[in-house]
Amino acid sequence: MVTPSPEGPSDYAECDMILVTGATGSIGRHLVRRLAAENAEFTALVRTAAAGRALGCPYVVGDFDDPGSLAAAFGPRGRVSRLLLNTAGAVPVPDGTPQPMVRRQLAAIDAARAAGVERVVKISAFGAAPGGKLSVGAHGEIERYLERSGLSWSMLRPNGFMQNFATGDGGYVRDGALVGTFGAGRVAYVDARDVAACAAVLLTGDRGAGEVFVPTGPEALTHREIARRLGLGFRDVPAAEAAAELRARGLPDGFVADLVWLWEDMAAGGLSVLTEDVGALTGRAPRTFDDWLADGRP
């Protein structure tokens, strides 16, 4: 069921309707605000009505693990023309078990094709490639499926969000310090609002079909520099120590080994690449880490 926004009645438009998945996440919550401000026709896919009401925009309740609810979310064929494809990332699973995000996003692609969707804008990951570690490999597998689906597509491959340092996903704050396995590698973290702005351009216009974009911030920072800007201390934990702690907590050996590989890649500068993709799509420079802090870490 599609639920109207508080501002007035709403329903699927006859055409040019956008369906936003991952609408309550770091990117999605900013994207729905931007689309509303631009008077775009869109609906957010959420797992509960409470989540939809909190967003304050048109929404439909559905679940990636329920194919019937996905089909209902798209509505009659041709009503939804564009899809923002975004789900939660990699999670600890038994060794040899596929990441759930692969099954979920492939089901969404199938539902989109059956519903007559014209364009899918996929939120992916930096360096996505089949056979890669954790989210990198999972996104690579999904991208390949999307490319072969017959649908028009665009990929957005951010490498990490500034918002992670507000939600806790970017590391652990313990006793007033940023603590994690970071090394001295630099990371070009991007403000999720800039990724949302890029997605809005691709969802509402004709640009970017068949293209891959890598939105980054304008600077690559070490985590020691980030800790200083956050007003925190800094403690770098050796990978072996962090891995032993995760194994002691019961995480699968394969999952931990993949994490160690990703940590070591980051420490070697694998996430330091800077691009001009945010500016190319939005017409303005990406926000700096200091801009994000000054804006209250939204």
C-alpha positions as YAML, in Angstrom:
chain: A
units: angstrom
residues:
- id: 1
  name: MET
  ca: [0.00, 0.00, 0.00]
- id: 2
  name: VAL
  ca: [1.28, 3.45, -0.90]
- id: 3
  name: THR
  ca: [0.81, 5.96, 1.90]
- id: 4
  name: PRO
  ca: [0.43, 9.71, 1.23]
- id: 5
  name: SER
  ca: [2.82, 12.23, 2.66]
- id: 6
  name: PRO
  ca: [1.64, 14.59, 5.43]
- id: 7
  name: GLU
  ca: [1.47, 17.43, 2.90]
- id: 8
  name: GLY
  ca: [-1.41, 15.95, 0.96]
- id: 9
  name: PRO
  ca: [-2.66, 12.97, -1.05]
- id: 10
  name: SER
  ca: [-0.28, 11.07, -3.28]
- id: 11
  name: ASP
  ca: [-0.35, 8.04, -5.53]
- id: 12
  name: TYR
  ca: [1.84, 6.49, -8.17]
- id: 13
  name: ALA
  ca: [2.23, 8.86, -11.10]
- id: 14
  name: GLU
  ca: [1.40, 7.59, -14.56]
- id: 15
  name: CYS
  ca: [5.06, 7.88, -15.49]
- id: 16
  name: ASP
  ca: [8.43, 9.09, -14.21]
- id: 17
  name: MET
  ca: [7.84, 7.67, -10.73]
- id: 18
  name: ILE
  ca: [11.01, 6.93, -8.76]
- id: 19
  name: LEU
  ca: [11.14, 4.12, -6.20]
- id: 20
  name: VAL
  ca: [13.80, 4.70, -3.52]
- id: 21
  name: THR
  ca: [15.07, 1.69, -1.62]
- id: 22
  name: GLY
  ca: [17.34, 2.04, 1.39]
- id: 23
  name: ALA
  ca: [15.36, 5.21, 2.09]
- id: 24
  name: THR
  ca: [16.15, 5.36, 5.82]
- id: 25
  name: GLY
  ca: [19.92, 4.96, 5.39]
- id: 26
  name: SER
  ca: [22.76, 7.47, 5.16]
- id: 27
  name: ILE
  ca: [22.10, 8.19, 1.47]
- id: 28
  name: GLY
  ca: [18.38, 7.49, 1.24]
- id: 29
  name: ARG
  ca: [17.22, 9.89, 3.93]
- id: 30
  name: HIS
  ca: [19.00, 12.75, 2.18]
- id: 31
  name: LEU
  ca: [17.82, 11.64, -1.25]
- id: 32
  name: VAL
  ca: [14.12, 11.67, -0.34]
- id: 33
  name: ARG
  ca: [14.47, 15.19, 1.04]
- id: 34
  name: ARG
  ca: [16.18, 16.34, -2.16]
- id: 35
  name: LEU
  ca: [13.60, 14.70, -4.40]
- id: 36
  name: ALA
  ca: [10.78, 16.26, -2.38]
- id: 37
  name: ALA
  ca: [12.42, 19.68, -2.64]
- id: 38
  name: GLU
  ca: [12.66, 19.22, -6.41]
- id: 39
  name: ASN
  ca: [8.97, 18.18, -6.61]
- id: 40
  name: ALA
  ca: [9.96, 14.85, -8.12]
- id: 41
  name: GLU
  ca: [7.42, 12.03, -8.09]
- id: 42
  name: PHE
  ca: [8.82, 9.34, -5.82]
- id: 43
  name: THR
  ca: [7.95, 6.70, -3.27]
- id: 44
  name: ALA
  ca: [10.20, 5.31, -0.53]
- id: 45
  name: LEU
  ca: [10.31, 1.57, 0.11]
- id: 46
  name: VAL
  ca: [10.46, 0.97, 3.87]
- id: 47
  name: ARG
  ca: [10.13, -2.12, 6.03]
- id: 48
  name: THR
  ca: [7.61, -0.62, 8.47]
- id: 49
  name: ALA
  ca: [4.94, 2.05, 8.36]
- id: 50
  name: ALA
  ca: [6.61, 3.74, 11.33]
- id: 51
  name: ALA
  ca: [9.78, 4.18, 9.29]
- id: 52
  name: GLY
  ca: [7.77, 5.68, 6.45]
- id: 53
  name: ARG
  ca: [5.97, 8.10, 8.73]
- id: 54
  name: ALA
  ca: [9.30, 9.19, 10.19]
- id: 55
  name: LEU
  ca: [10.56, 10.03, 6.69]
- id: 56
  name: GLY
  ca: [7.51, 12.21, 6.09]
- id: 57
  name: CYS
  ca: [7.20, 11.35, 2.42]
- id: 58
  name: PRO
  ca: [5.13, 8.98, 0.26]
- id: 59
  name: TYR
  ca: [6.09, 5.41, 1.11]
- id: 60
  name: VAL
  ca: [5.22, 1.79, 0.53]
- id: 61
  name: VAL
  ca: [5.92, -1.02, 2.99]
- id: 62
  name: GLY
  ca: [7.91, -3.92, 1.58]
- id: 63
  name: ASP
  ca: [10.76, -6.32, 2.23]
- id: 64
  name: PHE
  ca: [13.57, -7.47, -0.05]
- id: 65
  name: ASP
  ca: [13.09, -10.97, 1.35]
- id: 66
  name: ASP
  ca: [9.44, -10.99, 0.27]
- id: 67
  name: PRO
  ca: [9.20, -11.03, -3.56]
- id: 68
  name: GLY
  ca: [5.47, -10.40, -3.42]
- id: 69
  name: SER
  ca: [5.94, -7.17, -1.52]
- id: 70
  name: LEU
  ca: [8.60, -6.08, -4.03]
- id: 71
  name: ALA
  ca: [6.20, -6.61, -6.93]
- id: 72
  name: ALA
  ca: [3.51, -4.68, -5.06]
- id: 73
  name: ALA
  ca: [5.93, -1.83, -4.39]
- id: 74
  name: PHE
  ca: [6.43, -1.28, -8.12]
- id: 75
  name: GLY
  ca: [2.70, -1.36, -8.75]
- id: 76
  name: PRO
  ca: [1.17, -1.87, -12.23]
- id: 77
  name: ARG
  ca: [3.66, -2.25, -15.04]
- id: 78
  name: GLY
  ca: [5.08, 1.06, -16.18]
- id: 79
  name: ARG
  ca: [4.09, 3.08, -13.12]
- id: 80
  name: VAL
  ca: [7.66, 3.16, -11.72]
- id: 81
  name: SER
  ca: [10.21, 4.26, -14.31]
- id: 82
  name: ARG
  ca: [13.36, 4.54, -12.18]
- id: 83
  name: LEU
  ca: [14.77, 2.70, -9.19]
- id: 84
  name: LEU
  ca: [17.37, 3.68, -6.62]
- id: 85
  name: LEU
  ca: [18.81, 0.29, -5.63]
- id: 86
  name: ASN
  ca: [20.40, 0.33, -2.19]
- id: 87
  name: THR
  ca: [20.46, -2.16, 0.69]
- id: 88
  name: ALA
  ca: [22.49, -2.91, 3.79]
- id: 89
  name: GLY
  ca: [26.04, -4.08, 3.13]
- id: 90
  name: ALA
  ca: [27.98, -7.20, 4.03]
- id: 91
  name: VAL
  ca: [27.21, -9.04, 7.25]
- id: 92
  name: PRO
  ca: [28.93, -11.94, 9.05]
- id: 93
  name: VAL
  ca: [27.73, -15.18, 7.46]
- id: 94
  name: PRO
  ca: [29.05, -18.75, 7.72]
- id: 95
  name: ASP
  ca: [32.07, -19.41, 5.52]
- id: 96
  name: GLY
  ca: [31.04, -20.26, 1.98]
- id: 97
  name: THR
  ca: [27.60, -18.64, 2.35]
- id: 98
  name: PRO
  ca: [26.69, -15.88, -0.14]
- id: 99
  name: GLN
  ca: [26.06, -12.42, 1.23]
- id: 100
  name: PRO
  ca: [22.29, -11.84, 1.69]
- id: 101
  name: MET
  ca: [22.55, -8.53, -0.16]
- id: 102
  name: VAL
  ca: [23.23, -10.42, -3.40]
- id: 103
  name: ARG
  ca: [19.98, -12.41, -3.22]
- id: 104
  name: ARG
  ca: [18.02, -9.34, -2.20]
- id: 105
  name: GLN
  ca: [19.29, -6.99, -4.89]
- id: 106
  name: LEU
  ca: [19.02, -9.59, -7.65]
- id: 107
  name: ALA
  ca: [15.38, -10.09, -6.65]
- id: 108
  name: ALA
  ca: [14.83, -6.32, -6.84]
- id: 109
  name: ILE
  ca: [16.39, -6.20, -10.32]
- id: 110
  name: ASP
  ca: [14.11, -9.01, -11.47]
- id: 111
  name: ALA
  ca: [11.08, -7.22, -10.01]
- id: 112
  name: ALA
  ca: [12.12, -3.96, -11.68]
- id: 113
  name: ARG
  ca: [12.46, -5.65, -15.06]
- id: 114
  name: ALA
  ca: [9.05, -7.32, -14.68]
- id: 115
  name: ALA
  ca: [7.53, -3.94, -13.73]
- id: 116
  name: GLY
  ca: [8.84, -2.17, -16.82]
- id: 117
  name: VAL
  ca: [11.38, 0.03, -15.02]
- id: 118
  name: GLU
  ca: [13.56, 1.98, -17.44]
- id: 119
  name: ARG
  ca: [16.63, 2.89, -15.36]
- id: 120
  name: VAL
  ca: [18.26, 1.52, -12.22]
- id: 121
  name: VAL
  ca: [20.71, 3.68, -10.28]
- id: 122
  name: LYS
  ca: [22.68, 1.34, -8.04]
- id: 123
  name: ILE
  ca: [24.59, 2.33, -4.93]
- id: 124
  name: SER
  ca: [27.66, 0.13, -5.10]
- id: 125
  name: ALA
  ca: [31.12, 0.17, -3.52]
- id: 126
  name: PHE
  ca: [34.54, 1.47, -4.48]
- id: 127
  name: GLY
  ca: [36.41, -1.14, -6.50]
- id: 128
  name: ALA
  ca: [33.37, -3.41, -6.90]
- id: 129
  name: ALA
  ca: [34.33, -6.59, -8.77]
- id: 130
  name: PRO
  ca: [33.11, -10.18, -8.75]
- id: 131
  name: GLY
  ca: [35.33, -12.27, -6.49]
- id: 132
  name: GLY
  ca: [36.30, -9.32, -4.28]
- id: 133
  name: LYS
  ca: [36.11, -9.30, -0.52]
- id: 134
  name: LEU
  ca: [32.79, -8.86, 1.34]
- id: 135
  name: SER
  ca: [30.77, -5.92, -0.02]
- id: 136
  name: VAL
  ca: [33.27, -5.32, -2.83]
- id: 137
  name: GLY
  ca: [32.67, -8.78, -4.26]
- id: 138
  name: ALA
  ca: [28.93, -8.80, -3.53]
- id: 139
  name: HIS
  ca: [28.42, -5.47, -5.28]
- id: 140
  name: GLY
  ca: [30.54, -6.69, -8.18]
- id: 141
  name: GLU
  ca: [28.30, -9.72, -8.62]
- id: 142
  name: ILE
  ca: [25.17, -7.56, -8.47]
- id: 143
  name: GLU
  ca: [26.61, -5.04, -10.93]
- id: 144
  name: ARG
  ca: [27.36, -7.80, -13.42]
- id: 145
  name: TYR
  ca: [23.79, -9.11, -13.10]
- id: 146
  name: LEU
  ca: [22.37, -5.63, -13.59]
- id: 147
  name: GLU
  ca: [24.56, -5.00, -16.63]
- id: 148
  name: ARG
  ca: [23.20, -8.19, -18.23]
- id: 149
  name: SER
  ca: [19.58, -7.54, -17.22]
- id: 150
  name: GLY
  ca: [18.64, -5.46, -20.26]
- id: 151
  name: LEU
  ca: [17.80, -2.49, -18.03]
- id: 152
  name: SER
  ca: [19.44, 0.89, -18.39]
- id: 153
  name: TRP
  ca: [21.75, 1.45, -15.41]
- id: 154
  name: SER
  ca: [24.16, 3.78, -13.65]
- id: 155
  name: MET
  ca: [26.53, 2.83, -10.80]
- id: 156
  name: LEU
  ca: [27.62, 5.00, -7.88]
- id: 157
  name: ARG
  ca: [30.68, 3.60, -6.07]
- id: 158
  name: PRO
  ca: [31.47, 5.63, -2.93]
- id: 159
  name: ASN
  ca: [34.24, 4.34, -0.69]
- id: 160
  name: GLY
  ca: [33.03, 5.48, 2.74]
- id: 161
  name: PHE
  ca: [30.83, 8.13, 4.29]
- id: 162
  name: MET
  ca: [31.70, 10.94, 6.66]
- id: 163
  name: GLN
  ca: [28.45, 10.04, 8.40]
- id: 164
  name: ASN
  ca: [30.07, 6.79, 9.53]
- id: 165
  name: PHE
  ca: [31.81, 8.78, 12.24]
- id: 166
  name: ALA
  ca: [28.45, 9.86, 13.63]
- id: 167
  name: THR
  ca: [26.77, 6.44, 13.43]
- id: 168
  name: GLY
  ca: [29.76, 4.44, 14.66]
- id: 169
  name: ASP
  ca: [30.33, 2.54, 11.41]
- id: 170
  name: GLY
  ca: [33.64, 4.26, 10.73]
- id: 171
  name: GLY
  ca: [35.36, 2.98, 13.85]
- id: 172
  name: TYR
  ca: [34.95, 2.68, 17.57]
- id: 173
  name: VAL
  ca: [35.12, 5.52, 20.02]
- id: 174
  name: ARG
  ca: [36.47, 4.22, 23.30]
- id: 175
  name: ASP
  ca: [37.47, 6.32, 26.26]
- id: 176
  name: GLY
  ca: [37.55, 9.48, 24.16]
- id: 177
  name: ALA
  ca: [39.62, 8.01, 21.32]
- id: 178
  name: LEU
  ca: [38.99, 6.81, 17.79]
- id: 179
  name: VAL
  ca: [40.07, 3.17, 17.98]
- id: 180
  name: GLY
  ca: [40.40, 0.78, 15.06]
- id: 181
  name: THR
  ca: [42.63, -0.88, 12.51]
- id: 182
  name: PHE
  ca: [43.35, 2.10, 10.30]
- id: 183
  name: GLY
  ca: [47.05, 2.31, 9.61]
- id: 184
  name: ALA
  ca: [48.42, 5.45, 7.96]
- id: 185
  name: GLY
  ca: [46.47, 5.09, 4.74]
- id: 186
  name: ARG
  ca: [44.40, 8.04, 3.56]
- id: 187
  name: VAL
  ca: [40.69, 7.70, 2.76]
- id: 188
  name: ALA
  ca: [38.70, 10.08, 0.55]
- id: 189
  name: TYR
  ca: [35.51, 9.94, 2.64]
- id: 190
  name: VAL
  ca: [32.50, 11.56, 0.98]
- id: 191
  name: ASP
  ca: [29.50, 13.28, 2.55]
- id: 192
  name: ALA
  ca: [26.46, 11.05, 1.97]
- id: 193
  name: ARG
  ca: [24.54, 14.18, 0.97]
- id: 194
  name: ASP
  ca: [26.81, 14.52, -2.04]
- id: 195
  name: VAL
  ca: [26.16, 10.91, -3.02]
- id: 196
  name: ALA
  ca: [22.42, 11.59, -2.66]
- id: 197
  name: ALA
  ca: [22.80, 14.67, -4.88]
- id: 198
  name: CYS
  ca: [24.55, 12.58, -7.53]
- id: 199
  name: ALA
  ca: [21.80, 9.95, -7.32]
- id: 200
  name: ALA
  ca: [19.12, 12.63, -7.72]
- id: 201
  name: VAL
  ca: [20.74, 13.86, -10.95]
- id: 202
  name: LEU
  ca: [20.84, 10.34, -12.37]
- id: 203
  name: LEU
  ca: [17.29, 9.53, -11.30]
- id: 204
  name: THR
  ca: [15.64, 12.68, -12.62]
- id: 205
  name: GLY
  ca: [17.55, 13.36, -15.84]
- id: 206
  name: ASP
  ca: [18.99, 11.67, -18.90]
- id: 207
  name: ARG
  ca: [22.65, 11.66, -17.87]
- id: 208
  name: GLY
  ca: [24.84, 8.75, -16.91]
- id: 209
  name: ALA
  ca: [23.24, 5.76, -18.62]
- id: 210
  name: GLY
  ca: [25.75, 2.91, -18.73]
- id: 211
  name: GLU
  ca: [28.31, 4.86, -16.69]
- id: 212
  name: VAL
  ca: [30.12, 4.21, -13.42]
- id: 213
  name: PHE
  ca: [30.73, 7.13, -11.07]
- id: 214
  name: VAL
  ca: [33.03, 7.20, -8.03]
- id: 215
  name: PRO
  ca: [31.93, 10.06, -5.75]
- id: 216
  name: THR
  ca: [34.65, 11.06, -3.27]
- id: 217
  name: GLY
  ca: [35.36, 13.94, -1.00]
- id: 218
  name: PRO
  ca: [37.84, 16.62, -2.08]
- id: 219
  name: GLU
  ca: [40.60, 15.42, 0.27]
- id: 220
  name: ALA
  ca: [42.01, 12.13, 1.51]
- id: 221
  name: LEU
  ca: [42.62, 12.07, 5.27]
- id: 222
  name: THR
  ca: [44.30, 9.66, 7.65]
- id: 223
  name: HIS
  ca: [42.23, 8.48, 10.60]
- id: 224
  name: ARG
  ca: [44.65, 10.21, 12.92]
- id: 225
  name: GLU
  ca: [43.80, 13.49, 11.16]
- id: 226
  name: ILE
  ca: [40.11, 12.66, 11.39]
- id: 227
  name: ALA
  ca: [40.38, 11.95, 15.11]
- id: 228
  name: ARG
  ca: [42.03, 15.31, 15.61]
- id: 229
  name: ARG
  ca: [39.21, 17.07, 13.77]
- id: 230
  name: LEU
  ca: [36.67, 15.19, 15.87]
- id: 231
  name: GLY
  ca: [38.47, 16.27, 19.04]
- id: 232
  name: LEU
  ca: [39.32, 12.68, 19.93]
- id: 233
  name: GLY
  ca: [42.43, 10.74, 20.76]
- id: 234
  name: PHE
  ca: [43.64, 8.05, 18.37]
- id: 235
  name: ARG
  ca: [44.69, 4.44, 18.84]
- id: 236
  name: ASP
  ca: [45.57, 2.22, 15.91]
- id: 237
  name: VAL
  ca: [44.97, -1.46, 16.67]
- id: 238
  name: PRO
  ca: [47.15, -4.02, 14.86]
- id: 239
  name: ALA
  ca: [45.13, -6.17, 12.46]
- id: 240
  name: ALA
  ca: [46.09, -9.41, 14.22]
- id: 241
  name: GLU
  ca: [44.84, -8.07, 17.56]
- id: 242
  name: ALA
  ca: [41.57, -6.84, 16.08]
- id: 243
  name: ALA
  ca: [41.06, -10.12, 14.21]
- id: 244
  name: ALA
  ca: [41.62, -12.18, 17.36]
- id: 245
  name: GLU
  ca: [39.01, -10.08, 19.18]
- id: 246
  name: LEU
  ca: [36.46, -10.62, 16.41]
- id: 247
  name: ARG
  ca: [37.08, -14.36, 16.34]
- id: 248
  name: ALA
  ca: [36.67, -14.48, 20.10]
- id: 249
  name: ARG
  ca: [33.26, -12.88, 19.62]
- id: 250
  name: GLY
  ca: [32.29, -15.74, 17.32]
- id: 251
  name: LEU
  ca: [32.64, -14.13, 13.89]
- id: 252
  name: PRO
  ca: [33.39, -16.63, 11.08]
- id: 253
  name: ASP
  ca: [37.06, -17.09, 10.17]
- id: 254
  name: GLY
  ca: [36.47, -16.27, 6.50]
- id: 255
  name: PHE
  ca: [34.64, -13.06, 7.31]
- id: 256
  name: VAL
  ca: [37.44, -11.95, 9.63]
- id: 257
  name: ALA
  ca: [40.13, -12.84, 7.09]
- id: 258
  name: ASP
  ca: [38.38, -10.74, 4.46]
- id: 259
  name: LEU
  ca: [38.16, -7.82, 6.90]
- id: 260
  name: VAL
  ca: [41.89, -8.06, 7.56]
- id: 261
  name: TRP
  ca: [42.57, -7.93, 3.82]
- id: 262
  name: LEU
  ca: [40.39, -4.82, 3.49]
- id: 263
  name: TRP
  ca: [42.07, -3.16, 6.49]
- id: 264
  name: GLU
  ca: [45.50, -3.81, 5.01]
- id: 265
  name: ASP
  ca: [44.39, -2.44, 1.65]
- id: 266
  name: MET
  ca: [43.12, 0.73, 3.35]
- id: 267
  name: ALA
  ca: [46.36, 1.08, 5.31]
- id: 268
  name: ALA
  ca: [48.27, 0.84, 2.03]
- id: 269
  name: GLY
  ca: [46.30, 3.75, 0.56]
- id: 270
  name: GLY
  ca: [43.78, 1.74, -1.46]
- id: 271
  name: LEU
  ca: [40.95, 4.14, -0.61]
- id: 272
  name: SER
  ca: [42.82, 7.40, -1.18]
- id: 273
  name: VAL
  ca: [41.71, 7.96, -4.78]
- id: 274
  name: LEU
  ca: [40.20, 11.40, -5.45]
- id: 275
  name: THR
  ca: [37.77, 11.98, -8.32]
- id: 276
  name: GLU
  ca: [35.83, 14.91, -9.74]
- id: 277
  name: ASP
  ca: [32.61, 12.94, -10.19]
- id: 278
  name: VAL
  ca: [30.59, 14.85, -7.59]
- id: 279
  name: GLY
  ca: [31.35, 18.13, -9.33]
- id: 280
  name: ALA
  ca: [30.77, 16.67, -12.78]
- id: 281
  name: LEU
  ca: [27.28, 15.49, -11.84]
- id: 282
  name: THR
  ca: [26.11, 18.23, -9.46]
- id: 283
  name: GLY
  ca: [27.98, 21.28, -10.73]
- id: 284
  name: ARG
  ca: [29.58, 22.04, -7.35]
- id: 285
  name: ALA
  ca: [32.55, 20.86, -5.33]
- id: 286
  name: PRO
  ca: [32.04, 18.04, -2.83]
- id: 287
  name: ARG
  ca: [31.85, 18.96, 0.85]
- id: 288
  name: THR
  ca: [34.98, 18.72, 2.96]
- id: 289
  name: PHE
  ca: [35.16, 16.93, 6.30]
- id: 290
  name: ASP
  ca: [35.24, 20.36, 7.98]
- id: 291
  name: ASP
  ca: [32.08, 21.33, 6.07]
- id: 292
  name: TRP
  ca: [30.38, 18.20, 7.40]
- id: 293
  name: LEU
  ca: [31.43, 19.00, 10.96]
- id: 294
  name: ALA
  ca: [30.29, 22.61, 10.65]
- id: 295
  name: ASP
  ca: [26.88, 21.46, 9.40]
- id: 296
  name: GLY
  ca: [26.33, 19.42, 12.56]
- id: 297
  name: ARG
  ca: [27.25, 16.01, 11.17]
- id: 298
  name: PRO
  ca: [23.91, 15.38, 9.39]
...
